[in-house]
Amino acid sequence: MNKNILITVASTLALLFFVDCFMFPQIKFPDKSNLENKGEGFAVVELFTSEGCSSCPPADELLASMQKETNGKNVFLLAFHVDYWNRLGWKDRFSKEEYTDRQRQYKQWLGLNVMYTPQFVINGTSEFAGNSKPTLYKKVSEALNNTPVSSINLEAKTSGNSLKVHYKTDRKIENTSLFLATVTKKASTKVERGENTGALLNHVQIVSSAYTFPLKGKENTVEISKPYNHDAKGYELIGLVQNNATGEIIAAARASF
């Protein structure tokens, strides 16, 4: 091989390296280290899922991973088990029609054509399929680094079979509601029928009950039912301030009880 050919080959290889490195750089997916809070931002992660859906277990596992990795951060995880899969052979014991209604409301708020599971919604403003870990971590990271427009504090005290929840916001914002959810931190189910027959499904952050109250002033106390078979260590209370017209969540907080 003569000198000119060697020079041509070397030049071509160098050009290809340049094109590969600079025009098509390798994509680095977000990981745990990307979830550091740089400000006072928060991320509300809502997962619409079902034990009757064969595509849902990986999304449930993804939520469980995020639960471990975001401990101590302003990340609020809510798993809503919808009821429209129940007709296909397995009734999800955590499912409720009102959770399907909430997903239907997001369909309207976000201008979607269809409802599906598993589906993630972040801060009420964006949604995506529940099998995308890179998208989930990217969206949560972006939310954590935003500056919130409001804040809320919650205190919950048991009173017989009820919880008295005192909330305080830093400002009164028109056309907003307080959304409260009692959340079971973890549970498991052995599925006997349907698409997940024979599977042992592990769940986290299961919404056991949900309530919506109009915000009246900056501070008030509301009353909700205490979870059945209440175990304080196994539950938490999550509260959201949500825009009634757009679905945007503008503040979030949690409380133990």
PDB file of C-alpha atoms in Angstrom:
ATOM      1  CA  MET A   1       0.000   0.000   0.000  1.00  0.00           C
ATOM      2  CA  ASN A   2       1.573   3.272  -1.088  1.00  0.00           C
ATOM      3  CA  LYS A   3       1.971   6.353   1.066  1.00  0.00           C
ATOM      4  CA  ASN A   4      -0.912   8.277  -0.521  1.00  0.00           C
ATOM      5  CA  ILE A   5      -3.370   5.447   0.167  1.00  0.00           C
ATOM      6  CA  LEU A   6      -2.230   5.212   3.790  1.00  0.00           C
ATOM      7  CA  ILE A   7      -2.735   8.957   4.220  1.00  0.00           C
ATOM      8  CA  THR A   8      -6.224   8.730   2.681  1.00  0.00           C
ATOM      9  CA  VAL A   9      -7.259   5.841   4.961  1.00  0.00           C
ATOM     10  CA  ALA A  10      -5.926   7.613   8.050  1.00  0.00           C
ATOM     11  CA  SER A  11      -7.740  10.831   7.113  1.00  0.00           C
ATOM     12  CA  THR A  12     -10.999   8.958   6.543  1.00  0.00           C
ATOM     13  CA  LEU A  13     -10.785   7.196   9.913  1.00  0.00           C
ATOM     14  CA  ALA A  14     -10.064  10.482  11.678  1.00  0.00           C
ATOM     15  CA  LEU A  15     -13.047  12.112   9.976  1.00  0.00           C
ATOM     16  CA  LEU A  16     -15.337   9.253  10.977  1.00  0.00           C
ATOM     17  CA  PHE A  17     -14.138   9.521  14.582  1.00  0.00           C
ATOM     18  CA  PHE A  18     -14.871  13.254  14.538  1.00  0.00           C
ATOM     19  CA  VAL A  19     -18.345  12.732  13.096  1.00  0.00           C
ATOM     20  CA  ASP A  20     -19.167   9.981  15.600  1.00  0.00           C
ATOM     21  CA  CYS A  21     -17.951  11.928  18.641  1.00  0.00           C
ATOM     22  CA  PHE A  22     -19.264  15.371  17.824  1.00  0.00           C
ATOM     23  CA  MET A  23     -22.214  14.990  15.490  1.00  0.00           C
ATOM     24  CA  PHE A  24     -23.580  11.874  17.236  1.00  0.00           C
ATOM     25  CA  PRO A  25     -22.392  12.077  20.874  1.00  0.00           C
ATOM     26  CA  GLN A  26     -23.212   9.219  23.203  1.00  0.00           C
ATOM     27  CA  ILE A  27     -26.340   9.831  25.260  1.00  0.00           C
ATOM     28  CA  LYS A  28     -25.888   9.515  29.009  1.00  0.00           C
ATOM     29  CA  PHE A  29     -29.079   8.546  30.748  1.00  0.00           C
ATOM     30  CA  PRO A  30     -29.964  10.151  34.063  1.00  0.00           C
ATOM     31  CA  ASP A  31     -29.070   8.215  37.192  1.00  0.00           C
ATOM     32  CA  LYS A  32     -29.379   8.617  40.937  1.00  0.00           C
ATOM     33  CA  SER A  33     -26.765  11.392  41.071  1.00  0.00           C
ATOM     34  CA  ASN A  34     -28.877  13.561  38.734  1.00  0.00           C
ATOM     35  CA  LEU A  35     -31.658  13.784  41.307  1.00  0.00           C
ATOM     36  CA  GLU A  36     -29.806  16.193  43.588  1.00  0.00           C
ATOM     37  CA  ASN A  37     -31.868  19.237  44.506  1.00  0.00           C
ATOM     38  CA  LYS A  38     -30.231  22.452  43.352  1.00  0.00           C
ATOM     39  CA  GLY A  39     -33.110  24.559  44.625  1.00  0.00           C
ATOM     40  CA  GLU A  40     -36.460  24.185  46.345  1.00  0.00           C
ATOM     41  CA  GLY A  41     -38.197  22.381  43.503  1.00  0.00           C
ATOM     42  CA  PHE A  42     -40.399  19.323  43.933  1.00  0.00           C
ATOM     43  CA  ALA A  43     -41.597  16.434  41.803  1.00  0.00           C
ATOM     44  CA  VAL A  44     -44.987  14.749  42.136  1.00  0.00           C
ATOM     45  CA  VAL A  45     -44.860  11.394  40.339  1.00  0.00           C
ATOM     46  CA  GLU A  46     -48.265   9.809  39.686  1.00  0.00           C
ATOM     47  CA  LEU A  47     -48.332   6.292  38.282  1.00  0.00           C
ATOM     48  CA  PHE A  48     -51.576   4.905  36.846  1.00  0.00           C
ATOM     49  CA  THR A  49     -51.262   1.132  37.032  1.00  0.00           C
ATOM     50  CA  SER A  50     -53.173  -2.135  37.473  1.00  0.00           C
ATOM     51  CA  GLU A  51     -52.500  -5.672  38.651  1.00  0.00           C
ATOM     52  CA  GLY A  52     -54.447  -6.876  35.611  1.00  0.00           C
ATOM     53  CA  CYS A  53     -52.036  -5.255  33.131  1.00  0.00           C
ATOM     54  CA  SER A  54     -49.035  -7.325  31.999  1.00  0.00           C
ATOM     55  CA  SER A  55     -47.085  -4.174  31.093  1.00  0.00           C
ATOM     56  CA  CYS A  56     -47.467  -2.660  34.560  1.00  0.00           C
ATOM     57  CA  PRO A  57     -45.115  -4.683  36.818  1.00  0.00           C
ATOM     58  CA  PRO A  58     -41.950  -3.095  35.334  1.00  0.00           C
ATOM     59  CA  ALA A  59     -43.419   0.365  36.002  1.00  0.00           C
ATOM     60  CA  ASP A  60     -44.261  -0.667  39.574  1.00  0.00           C
ATOM     61  CA  GLU A  61     -40.651  -1.815  40.006  1.00  0.00           C
ATOM     62  CA  LEU A  62     -39.421   1.478  38.579  1.00  0.00           C
ATOM     63  CA  LEU A  63     -41.509   3.370  41.138  1.00  0.00           C
ATOM     64  CA  ALA A  64     -40.043   1.181  43.902  1.00  0.00           C
ATOM     65  CA  SER A  65     -36.512   2.016  42.740  1.00  0.00           C
ATOM     66  CA  MET A  66     -37.318   5.694  42.775  1.00  0.00           C
ATOM     67  CA  GLN A  67     -38.789   5.367  46.269  1.00  0.00           C
ATOM     68  CA  LYS A  68     -35.404   4.088  47.515  1.00  0.00           C
ATOM     69  CA  GLU A  69     -33.309   6.593  45.591  1.00  0.00           C
ATOM     70  CA  THR A  70     -35.299   9.708  46.466  1.00  0.00           C
ATOM     71  CA  ASN A  71     -35.577   9.228  50.213  1.00  0.00           C
ATOM     72  CA  GLY A  72     -35.223  12.661  51.821  1.00  0.00           C
ATOM     73  CA  LYS A  73     -35.811  14.560  48.583  1.00  0.00           C
ATOM     74  CA  ASN A  74     -38.842  16.598  47.527  1.00  0.00           C
ATOM     75  CA  VAL A  75     -40.215  13.713  45.475  1.00  0.00           C
ATOM     76  CA  PHE A  76     -43.802  12.587  46.124  1.00  0.00           C
ATOM     77  CA  LEU A  77     -44.816   9.203  44.731  1.00  0.00           C
ATOM     78  CA  LEU A  78     -48.441   8.171  44.193  1.00  0.00           C
ATOM     79  CA  ALA A  79     -49.589   4.880  42.638  1.00  0.00           C
ATOM     80  CA  PHE A  80     -53.204   5.003  41.464  1.00  0.00           C
ATOM     81  CA  HIS A  81     -54.643   1.568  40.655  1.00  0.00           C
ATOM     82  CA  VAL A  82     -57.347   2.046  38.028  1.00  0.00           C
ATOM     83  CA  ASP A  83     -60.388  -0.222  37.744  1.00  0.00           C
ATOM     84  CA  TYR A  84     -60.896  -0.675  33.990  1.00  0.00           C
ATOM     85  CA  TRP A  85     -58.643  -3.752  33.875  1.00  0.00           C
ATOM     86  CA  ASN A  86     -60.795  -5.576  36.444  1.00  0.00           C
ATOM     87  CA  ARG A  87     -63.186  -6.902  33.804  1.00  0.00           C
ATOM     88  CA  LEU A  88     -60.445  -9.045  32.229  1.00  0.00           C
ATOM     89  CA  GLY A  89     -60.324 -11.762  34.881  1.00  0.00           C
ATOM     90  CA  TRP A  90     -58.559 -10.260  37.901  1.00  0.00           C
ATOM     91  CA  LYS A  91     -59.908  -7.617  40.286  1.00  0.00           C
ATOM     92  CA  ASP A  92     -57.138  -5.385  41.590  1.00  0.00           C
ATOM     93  CA  ARG A  93     -57.890  -4.995  45.309  1.00  0.00           C
ATOM     94  CA  PHE A  94     -56.301  -1.528  45.338  1.00  0.00           C
ATOM     95  CA  SER A  95     -58.297  -0.220  42.388  1.00  0.00           C
ATOM     96  CA  LYS A  96     -61.044   2.392  42.594  1.00  0.00           C
ATOM     97  CA  GLU A  97     -63.257   4.068  40.031  1.00  0.00           C
ATOM     98  CA  GLU A  98     -62.242   7.476  41.368  1.00  0.00           C
ATOM     99  CA  TYR A  99     -58.627   6.783  40.374  1.00  0.00           C
ATOM    100  CA  THR A 100     -59.800   6.030  36.847  1.00  0.00           C
ATOM    101  CA  ASP A 101     -61.692   9.328  37.017  1.00  0.00           C
ATOM    102  CA  ARG A 102     -58.477  11.129  37.983  1.00  0.00           C
ATOM    103  CA  GLN A 103     -56.680   9.622  34.999  1.00  0.00           C
ATOM    104  CA  ARG A 104     -59.619  10.620  32.810  1.00  0.00           C
ATOM    105  CA  GLN A 105     -59.277  14.181  34.132  1.00  0.00           C
ATOM    106  CA  TYR A 106     -55.604  14.190  33.129  1.00  0.00           C
ATOM    107  CA  LYS A 107     -56.634  13.033  29.674  1.00  0.00           C
ATOM    108  CA  GLN A 108     -58.676  16.223  29.425  1.00  0.00           C
ATOM    109  CA  TRP A 109     -56.126  18.504  31.097  1.00  0.00           C
ATOM    110  CA  LEU A 110     -53.242  17.274  28.921  1.00  0.00           C
ATOM    111  CA  GLY A 111     -55.246  17.058  25.686  1.00  0.00           C
ATOM    112  CA  LEU A 112     -54.708  13.320  25.189  1.00  0.00           C
ATOM    113  CA  ASN A 113     -56.620  11.073  22.819  1.00  0.00           C
ATOM    114  CA  VAL A 114     -56.415   7.865  24.860  1.00  0.00           C
ATOM    115  CA  MET A 115     -56.000   6.504  28.387  1.00  0.00           C
ATOM    116  CA  TYR A 116     -53.482   3.729  28.987  1.00  0.00           C
ATOM    117  CA  THR A 117     -51.455   1.918  31.619  1.00  0.00           C
ATOM    118  CA  PRO A 118     -48.821   2.158  32.830  1.00  0.00           C
ATOM    119  CA  GLN A 119     -48.740   5.947  32.619  1.00  0.00           C
ATOM    120  CA  PHE A 120     -46.618   8.444  34.555  1.00  0.00           C
ATOM    121  CA  VAL A 121     -47.710  12.047  35.141  1.00  0.00           C
ATOM    122  CA  ILE A 122     -45.199  14.552  36.552  1.00  0.00           C
ATOM    123  CA  ASN A 123     -46.416  17.637  38.450  1.00  0.00           C
ATOM    124  CA  GLY A 124     -49.674  17.455  36.512  1.00  0.00           C
ATOM    125  CA  THR A 125     -48.053  18.945  33.401  1.00  0.00           C
ATOM    126  CA  SER A 126     -46.416  16.098  31.453  1.00  0.00           C
ATOM    127  CA  GLU A 127     -47.058  12.403  30.871  1.00  0.00           C
ATOM    128  CA  PHE A 128     -45.328   9.428  29.283  1.00  0.00           C
ATOM    129  CA  ALA A 129     -45.400   5.623  29.126  1.00  0.00           C
ATOM    130  CA  GLY A 130     -44.412   3.919  32.368  1.00  0.00           C
ATOM    131  CA  ASN A 131     -41.665   1.753  30.873  1.00  0.00           C
ATOM    132  CA  SER A 132     -39.205   4.607  30.250  1.00  0.00           C
ATOM    133  CA  LYS A 133     -36.670   4.969  33.072  1.00  0.00           C
ATOM    134  CA  PRO A 134     -34.596   7.624  31.237  1.00  0.00           C
ATOM    135  CA  THR A 135     -37.685   9.784  30.702  1.00  0.00           C
ATOM    136  CA  LEU A 136     -38.808   9.386  34.317  1.00  0.00           C
ATOM    137  CA  TYR A 137     -35.457  10.415  35.768  1.00  0.00           C
ATOM    138  CA  LYS A 138     -35.093  13.280  33.309  1.00  0.00           C
ATOM    139  CA  LYS A 139     -38.548  14.680  34.110  1.00  0.00           C
ATOM    140  CA  VAL A 140     -38.044  14.331  37.870  1.00  0.00           C
ATOM    141  CA  SER A 141     -34.636  16.016  37.656  1.00  0.00           C
ATOM    142  CA  GLU A 142     -36.113  18.912  35.689  1.00  0.00           C
ATOM    143  CA  ALA A 143     -38.935  19.306  38.208  1.00  0.00           C
ATOM    144  CA  LEU A 144     -36.527  19.317  41.166  1.00  0.00           C
ATOM    145  CA  ASN A 145     -34.550  22.134  39.603  1.00  0.00           C
ATOM    146  CA  ASN A 146     -37.568  24.356  38.951  1.00  0.00           C
ATOM    147  CA  THR A 147     -38.520  27.183  41.292  1.00  0.00           C
ATOM    148  CA  PRO A 148     -41.968  26.535  42.839  1.00  0.00           C
ATOM    149  CA  VAL A 149     -44.520  29.349  42.831  1.00  0.00           C
ATOM    150  CA  SER A 150     -46.013  28.330  46.168  1.00  0.00           C
ATOM    151  CA  SER A 151     -45.535  26.076  49.197  1.00  0.00           C
ATOM    152  CA  ILE A 152     -47.700  24.152  51.647  1.00  0.00           C
ATOM    153  CA  ASN A 153     -47.217  22.655  55.103  1.00  0.00           C
ATOM    154  CA  LEU A 154     -49.287  19.772  56.501  1.00  0.00           C
ATOM    155  CA  GLU A 155     -49.934  18.479  60.000  1.00  0.00           C
ATOM    156  CA  ALA A 156     -52.109  15.422  60.618  1.00  0.00           C
ATOM    157  CA  LYS A 157     -53.501  14.172  63.922  1.00  0.00           C
ATOM    158  CA  THR A 158     -55.660  11.137  64.572  1.00  0.00           C
ATOM    159  CA  SER A 159     -59.065  11.699  66.158  1.00  0.00           C
ATOM    160  CA  GLY A 160     -61.027   8.482  66.631  1.00  0.00           C
ATOM    161  CA  ASN A 161     -61.613   7.065  63.168  1.00  0.00           C
ATOM    162  CA  SER A 162     -60.644  10.329  61.486  1.00  0.00           C
ATOM    163  CA  LEU A 163     -57.587  12.361  60.593  1.00  0.00           C
ATOM    164  CA  LYS A 164     -57.643  16.077  61.174  1.00  0.00           C
ATOM    165  CA  VAL A 165     -55.364  17.696  58.632  1.00  0.00           C
ATOM    166  CA  HIS A 166     -54.196  21.255  59.103  1.00  0.00           C
ATOM    167  CA  TYR A 167     -52.752  22.920  56.025  1.00  0.00           C
ATOM    168  CA  LYS A 168     -51.024  26.245  55.592  1.00  0.00           C
ATOM    169  CA  THR A 169     -49.971  27.793  52.292  1.00  0.00           C
ATOM    170  CA  ASP A 170     -47.736  30.800  51.735  1.00  0.00           C
ATOM    171  CA  ARG A 171     -50.301  32.482  49.479  1.00  0.00           C
ATOM    172  CA  LYS A 172     -53.878  32.165  48.272  1.00  0.00           C
ATOM    173  CA  ILE A 173     -54.088  31.214  44.609  1.00  0.00           C
ATOM    174  CA  GLU A 174     -57.423  31.391  42.827  1.00  0.00           C
ATOM    175  CA  ASN A 175     -59.058  28.331  41.256  1.00  0.00           C
ATOM    176  CA  THR A 176     -57.014  25.747  43.150  1.00  0.00           C
ATOM    177  CA  SER A 177     -57.878  22.716  45.274  1.00  0.00           C
ATOM    178  CA  LEU A 178     -56.211  20.740  48.025  1.00  0.00           C
ATOM    179  CA  PHE A 179     -55.797  17.101  47.009  1.00  0.00           C
ATOM    180  CA  LEU A 180     -55.054  14.741  49.918  1.00  0.00           C
ATOM    181  CA  ALA A 181     -54.032  11.094  49.596  1.00  0.00           C
ATOM    182  CA  THR A 182     -53.413   8.517  52.300  1.00  0.00           C
ATOM    183  CA  VAL A 183     -50.680   6.270  50.962  1.00  0.00           C
ATOM    184  CA  THR A 184     -49.762   2.680  51.832  1.00  0.00           C
ATOM    185  CA  LYS A 185     -45.981   2.509  51.598  1.00  0.00           C
ATOM    186  CA  LYS A 186     -45.754  -1.121  50.416  1.00  0.00           C
ATOM    187  CA  ALA A 187     -47.831  -4.245  49.805  1.00  0.00           C
ATOM    188  CA  SER A 188     -47.735  -7.467  47.767  1.00  0.00           C
ATOM    189  CA  THR A 189     -50.305  -9.551  45.873  1.00  0.00           C
ATOM    190  CA  LYS A 190     -50.178 -13.053  44.399  1.00  0.00           C
ATOM    191  CA  VAL A 191     -52.203 -12.773  41.192  1.00  0.00           C
ATOM    192  CA  GLU A 192     -54.336 -15.828  40.437  1.00  0.00           C
ATOM    193  CA  ARG A 193     -56.008 -14.881  37.159  1.00  0.00           C
ATOM    194  CA  GLY A 194     -55.684 -12.558  34.188  1.00  0.00           C
ATOM    195  CA  GLU A 195     -52.586 -11.378  32.318  1.00  0.00           C
ATOM    196  CA  ASN A 196     -50.309 -11.664  35.384  1.00  0.00           C
ATOM    197  CA  THR A 197     -51.464 -15.130  36.489  1.00  0.00           C
ATOM    198  CA  GLY A 198     -49.019 -16.676  38.966  1.00  0.00           C
ATOM    199  CA  ALA A 199     -46.999 -13.503  39.514  1.00  0.00           C
ATOM    200  CA  LEU A 200     -46.169 -12.075  42.928  1.00  0.00           C
ATOM    201  CA  LEU A 201     -46.532  -8.332  42.451  1.00  0.00           C
ATOM    202  CA  ASN A 202     -44.828  -5.908  44.823  1.00  0.00           C
ATOM    203  CA  HIS A 203     -46.252  -2.414  45.085  1.00  0.00           C
ATOM    204  CA  VAL A 204     -45.172   0.832  46.756  1.00  0.00           C
ATOM    205  CA  GLN A 205     -46.843   4.163  47.505  1.00  0.00           C
ATOM    206  CA  ILE A 206     -50.352   2.836  46.891  1.00  0.00           C
ATOM    207  CA  VAL A 207     -53.069   5.463  47.179  1.00  0.00           C
ATOM    208  CA  SER A 208     -55.568   3.961  49.621  1.00  0.00           C
ATOM    209  CA  SER A 209     -57.931   6.944  49.697  1.00  0.00           C
ATOM    210  CA  ALA A 210     -58.090  10.378  48.103  1.00  0.00           C
ATOM    211  CA  TYR A 211     -59.937  13.615  48.884  1.00  0.00           C
ATOM    212  CA  THR A 212     -60.312  16.994  47.215  1.00  0.00           C
ATOM    213  CA  PHE A 213     -61.164  20.223  49.030  1.00  0.00           C
ATOM    214  CA  PRO A 214     -61.496  23.754  47.671  1.00  0.00           C
ATOM    215  CA  LEU A 215     -58.780  25.964  49.118  1.00  0.00           C
ATOM    216  CA  LYS A 216     -60.393  28.511  51.445  1.00  0.00           C
ATOM    217  CA  GLY A 217     -57.824  31.068  52.422  1.00  0.00           C
ATOM    218  CA  LYS A 218     -54.201  30.322  53.239  1.00  0.00           C
ATOM    219  CA  GLU A 219     -54.891  28.143  56.267  1.00  0.00           C
ATOM    220  CA  ASN A 220     -57.569  25.705  57.387  1.00  0.00           C
ATOM    221  CA  THR A 221     -58.273  22.288  58.920  1.00  0.00           C
ATOM    222  CA  VAL A 222     -60.098  19.504  57.090  1.00  0.00           C
ATOM    223  CA  GLU A 223     -61.141  16.043  58.231  1.00  0.00           C
ATOM    224  CA  ILE A 224     -60.699  12.746  56.382  1.00  0.00           C
ATOM    225  CA  SER A 225     -61.116   9.062  57.254  1.00  0.00           C
ATOM    226  CA  LYS A 226     -58.283   7.209  58.941  1.00  0.00           C
ATOM    227  CA  PRO A 227     -57.052   4.242  56.854  1.00  0.00           C
ATOM    228  CA  TYR A 228     -58.546   0.847  57.656  1.00  0.00           C
ATOM    229  CA  ASN A 229     -56.262  -1.246  59.901  1.00  0.00           C
ATOM    230  CA  HIS A 230     -54.228   1.891  60.472  1.00  0.00           C
ATOM    231  CA  ASP A 231     -50.513   1.368  61.091  1.00  0.00           C
ATOM    232  CA  ALA A 232     -48.749   4.708  61.352  1.00  0.00           C
ATOM    233  CA  LYS A 233     -45.420   3.304  60.142  1.00  0.00           C
ATOM    234  CA  GLY A 234     -47.000   1.839  57.034  1.00  0.00           C
ATOM    235  CA  TYR A 235     -48.747   5.003  55.823  1.00  0.00           C
ATOM    236  CA  GLU A 236     -48.066   8.586  54.935  1.00  0.00           C
ATOM    237  CA  LEU A 237     -50.199  11.541  53.936  1.00  0.00           C
ATOM    238  CA  ILE A 238     -49.417  13.492  50.768  1.00  0.00           C
ATOM    239  CA  GLY A 239     -51.051  16.823  49.981  1.00  0.00           C
ATOM    240  CA  LEU A 240     -51.041  18.708  46.681  1.00  0.00           C
ATOM    241  CA  VAL A 241     -52.203  22.154  45.648  1.00  0.00           C
ATOM    242  CA  GLN A 242     -53.562  21.726  42.120  1.00  0.00           C
ATOM    243  CA  ASN A 243     -54.908  24.137  39.534  1.00  0.00           C
ATOM    244  CA  ASN A 244     -58.518  23.228  38.734  1.00  0.00           C
ATOM    245  CA  ALA A 245     -58.336  24.410  35.119  1.00  0.00           C
ATOM    246  CA  THR A 246     -54.970  23.026  33.979  1.00  0.00           C
ATOM    247  CA  GLY A 247     -54.084  20.241  36.417  1.00  0.00           C
ATOM    248  CA  GLU A 248     -50.728  21.833  37.232  1.00  0.00           C
ATOM    249  CA  ILE A 249     -49.514  20.983  40.729  1.00  0.00           C
ATOM    250  CA  ILE A 250     -48.009  24.093  42.284  1.00  0.00           C
ATOM    251  CA  ALA A 251     -47.122  22.827  45.772  1.00  0.00           C
ATOM    252  CA  ALA A 252     -46.707  19.507  47.580  1.00  0.00           C
ATOM    253  CA  ALA A 253     -45.988  18.252  51.089  1.00  0.00           C
ATOM    254  CA  ARG A 254     -46.140  15.072  53.171  1.00  0.00           C
ATOM    255  CA  ALA A 255     -46.972  14.297  56.771  1.00  0.00           C
ATOM    256  CA  SER A 256     -46.892  11.266  59.016  1.00  0.00           C
ATOM    257  CA  PHE A 257     -49.753  10.402  61.347  1.00  0.00           C
TER     258      PHE A 257
END
